[in-house]
Amino acid sequence: MKNTTSTIEGMLRSQGWTHDPSEGFITFVGGLWRRGASFGFIAAPHLANRNGFVHGGMLMTFVDRAFGMTARTHAGAEKGATISLNHQFMTPMKIGTFAEIEPKVVRQTAKLAFVEGTVLCEGAPIVSAQGVWRLMTATKLPSPGQ
C-alpha cells in the first residue's frame, strides 16, 4: 500500500495539491490535501471498516473539516464550531483511492454559515452533505453551556 500511497501523493503534487498534516485529531487520519477551494484525502488501509471500505466516520470527519475550514475562510472568522452536519452515503469508497470535495457556502449570516457539498471519488459521488457552522472570533468564544 505504501507504493500506492506514494504514487497517489506524487500524482496529487503534480496536479497542484498540497498536503496539510494538520494538528490534533486530524493527524490521526493522515491530514488533508488542498488545492484552491478543494480538499481531499487518500484512503489509507487504517481508515477501513470491517467490510474493507473507508469507514463512514472517516468520511464524516473529512466533510466536517472541509466544511468548517471553508465556513471560516469564507466569513473571515477566526474560529468556528459545527452546529449540525447531515450526510447521505451513496456508495462505498475503496481503500487506495482519493476523495475530494469543494464545499460551497450557500448562505451566511453574522454568526452562521450554511455549507453543502458532495464528496467525489474517481469522478463518482460517494457522500452528499449539508451543515451549519457557528462563526466566532478568538476573543468571543462561548463558554461551555452557552
GROMACS .gro file of C-alpha atoms in nm:
model
  146
    1MET     CA    1   0.000   0.000   0.000
    2LYS     CA    2   0.294   0.236   0.064
    3ASN     CA    3   0.383   0.228  -0.307
    4THR     CA    4   0.021   0.303  -0.399
    5THR     CA    5   0.007   0.590  -0.148
    6SER     CA    6   0.340   0.728  -0.277
    7THR     CA    7   0.213   0.706  -0.635
    8ILE     CA    8  -0.108   0.890  -0.545
    9GLU     CA    9   0.087   1.153  -0.349
   10GLY     CA   10   0.318   1.214  -0.646
   11MET     CA   11   0.021   1.247  -0.881
   12LEU     CA   12  -0.151   1.490  -0.645
   13ARG     CA   13   0.159   1.708  -0.610
   14SER     CA   14   0.196   1.719  -0.990
   15GLN     CA   15  -0.166   1.841  -1.010
   16GLY     CA   16  -0.104   2.126  -0.764
   17TRP     CA   17  -0.236   1.965  -0.444
   18THR     CA   18  -0.050   2.031  -0.117
   19HIS     CA   19  -0.062   1.814   0.193
   20ASP     CA   20  -0.160   1.965   0.528
   21PRO     CA   21  -0.076   1.717   0.806
   22SER     CA   22  -0.269   1.947   1.041
   23GLU     CA   23  -0.272   1.910   1.418
   24GLY     CA   24  -0.476   1.731   1.680
   25PHE     CA   25  -0.727   1.468   1.575
   26ILE     CA   26  -0.680   1.520   1.201
   27THR     CA   27  -0.320   1.395   1.225
   28PHE     CA   28  -0.460   1.052   1.318
   29VAL     CA   29  -0.646   1.028   0.988
   30GLY     CA   30  -0.345   1.137   0.783
   31GLY     CA   31  -0.413   1.506   0.733
   32LEU     CA   32  -0.584   1.652   0.429
   33TRP     CA   33  -0.482   1.760   0.082
   34ARG     CA   34  -0.574   2.105  -0.051
   35ARG     CA   35  -0.590   2.270  -0.390
   36GLY     CA   36  -0.767   2.603  -0.417
   37ALA     CA   37  -1.111   2.565  -0.257
   38SER     CA   38  -1.095   2.183  -0.276
   39PHE     CA   39  -1.000   1.933  -0.006
   40GLY     CA   40  -0.902   1.569  -0.043
   41PHE     CA   41  -0.772   1.261   0.135
   42ILE     CA   42  -0.609   0.933   0.041
   43ALA     CA   43  -0.793   0.623   0.165
   44ALA     CA   44  -0.513   0.452   0.356
   45PRO     CA   45  -0.562   0.099   0.498
   46HIS     CA   46  -0.600   0.222   0.857
   47LEU     CA   47  -0.919   0.405   0.751
   48ALA     CA   48  -1.101   0.081   0.661
   49ASN     CA   49  -1.415  -0.052   0.822
   50ARG     CA   50  -1.491  -0.422   0.877
   51ASN     CA   51  -1.612  -0.454   0.517
   52GLY     CA   52  -1.281  -0.333   0.373
   53PHE     CA   53  -1.406   0.009   0.259
   54VAL     CA   54  -1.340   0.356   0.405
   55HIS     CA   55  -1.516   0.390   0.740
   56GLY     CA   56  -1.818   0.621   0.733
   57GLY     CA   57  -1.675   0.805   1.033
   58MET     CA   58  -1.370   0.899   0.825
   59LEU     CA   59  -1.591   1.036   0.550
   60MET     CA   60  -1.787   1.238   0.808
   61THR     CA   61  -1.462   1.366   0.965
   62PHE     CA   62  -1.335   1.468   0.621
   63VAL     CA   63  -1.654   1.658   0.538
   64ASP     CA   64  -1.663   1.823   0.883
   65ARG     CA   65  -1.307   1.953   0.849
   66ALA     CA   66  -1.350   2.071   0.488
   67PHE     CA   67  -1.683   2.243   0.561
   68GLY     CA   68  -1.551   2.406   0.880
   69MET     CA   69  -1.241   2.544   0.711
   70THR     CA   70  -1.450   2.669   0.420
   71ALA     CA   71  -1.702   2.840   0.651
   72ARG     CA   72  -1.426   3.017   0.847
   73THR     CA   73  -1.236   3.125   0.536
   74HIS     CA   74  -1.549   3.249   0.359
   75ALA     CA   75  -1.660   3.453   0.663
   76GLY     CA   76  -1.315   3.568   0.772
   77ALA     CA   77  -1.386   3.414   1.112
   78GLU     CA   78  -1.105   3.306   1.344
   79LYS     CA   79  -1.299   3.014   1.490
   80GLY     CA   80  -1.597   2.803   1.406
   81ALA     CA   81  -1.799   2.519   1.551
   82THR     CA   82  -2.021   2.261   1.389
   83ILE     CA   83  -2.387   2.310   1.480
   84SER     CA   84  -2.529   2.039   1.255
   85LEU     CA   85  -2.399   1.814   0.981
   86ASN     CA   86  -2.604   1.576   0.769
   87HIS     CA   87  -2.463   1.305   0.542
   88GLN     CA   88  -2.615   1.088   0.274
   89PHE     CA   89  -2.392   0.794   0.184
   90MET     CA   90  -2.427   0.688  -0.180
   91THR     CA   91  -2.163   0.424  -0.242
   92PRO     CA   92  -1.862   0.278  -0.055
   93MET     CA   93  -1.515   0.424  -0.106
   94LYS     CA   94  -1.237   0.180  -0.185
   95ILE     CA   95  -0.913   0.174   0.010
   96GLY     CA   96  -0.625   0.306  -0.205
   97THR     CA   97  -0.831   0.574  -0.378
   98PHE     CA   98  -0.852   0.952  -0.343
   99ALA     CA   99  -1.163   1.152  -0.250
  100GLU     CA  100  -1.219   1.521  -0.294
  101ILE     CA  101  -1.477   1.787  -0.217
  102GLU     CA  102  -1.519   2.155  -0.297
  103PRO     CA  103  -1.758   2.285  -0.030
  104LYS     CA  104  -1.987   2.578  -0.108
  105VAL     CA  105  -2.119   2.833   0.140
  106VAL     CA  106  -2.481   2.869   0.027
  107ARG     CA  107  -2.582   3.125   0.291
  108GLN     CA  108  -2.409   3.328   0.560
  109THR     CA  109  -2.533   3.547   0.843
  110ALA     CA  110  -2.328   3.736   1.102
  111LYS     CA  111  -2.295   3.423   1.318
  112LEU     CA  112  -2.378   3.129   1.092
  113ALA     CA  113  -2.257   2.970   0.770
  114PHE     CA  114  -2.461   2.714   0.575
  115VAL     CA  115  -2.239   2.481   0.372
  116GLU     CA  116  -2.301   2.196   0.130
  117GLY     CA  117  -2.104   1.971  -0.099
  118THR     CA  118  -2.055   1.627  -0.249
  119VAL     CA  119  -1.754   1.402  -0.196
  120LEU     CA  120  -1.631   1.256  -0.525
  121CYS     CA  121  -1.408   0.953  -0.575
  122GLU     CA  122  -1.287   0.872  -0.924
  123GLY     CA  123  -1.546   1.120  -1.053
  124ALA     CA  124  -1.841   0.948  -0.885
  125PRO     CA  125  -2.040   1.089  -0.590
  126ILE     CA  126  -1.997   0.889  -0.270
  127VAL     CA  127  -2.132   1.125   0.001
  128SER     CA  128  -2.354   1.431  -0.012
  129ALA     CA  129  -2.361   1.660   0.292
  130GLN     CA  130  -2.510   1.980   0.431
  131GLY     CA  131  -2.417   2.161   0.750
  132VAL     CA  132  -2.438   2.472   0.964
  133TRP     CA  133  -2.139   2.638   1.137
  134ARG     CA  134  -2.127   2.893   1.414
  135LEU     CA  135  -1.874   3.166   1.332
  136MET     CA  136  -1.669   3.326   1.612
  137THR     CA  137  -1.370   3.544   1.684
  138ALA     CA  138  -1.099   3.427   1.922
  139THR     CA  139  -1.192   3.695   2.176
  140LYS     CA  140  -1.561   3.598   2.180
  141LEU     CA  141  -1.556   3.223   2.225
  142PRO     CA  142  -1.866   3.093   2.402
  143SER     CA  143  -1.837   2.945   2.749
  144PRO     CA  144  -1.945   2.584   2.794
  145GLY     CA  145  -2.323   2.569   2.807
  146GLN     CA  146  -2.374   2.888   2.605
   0.00000   0.00000   0.00000
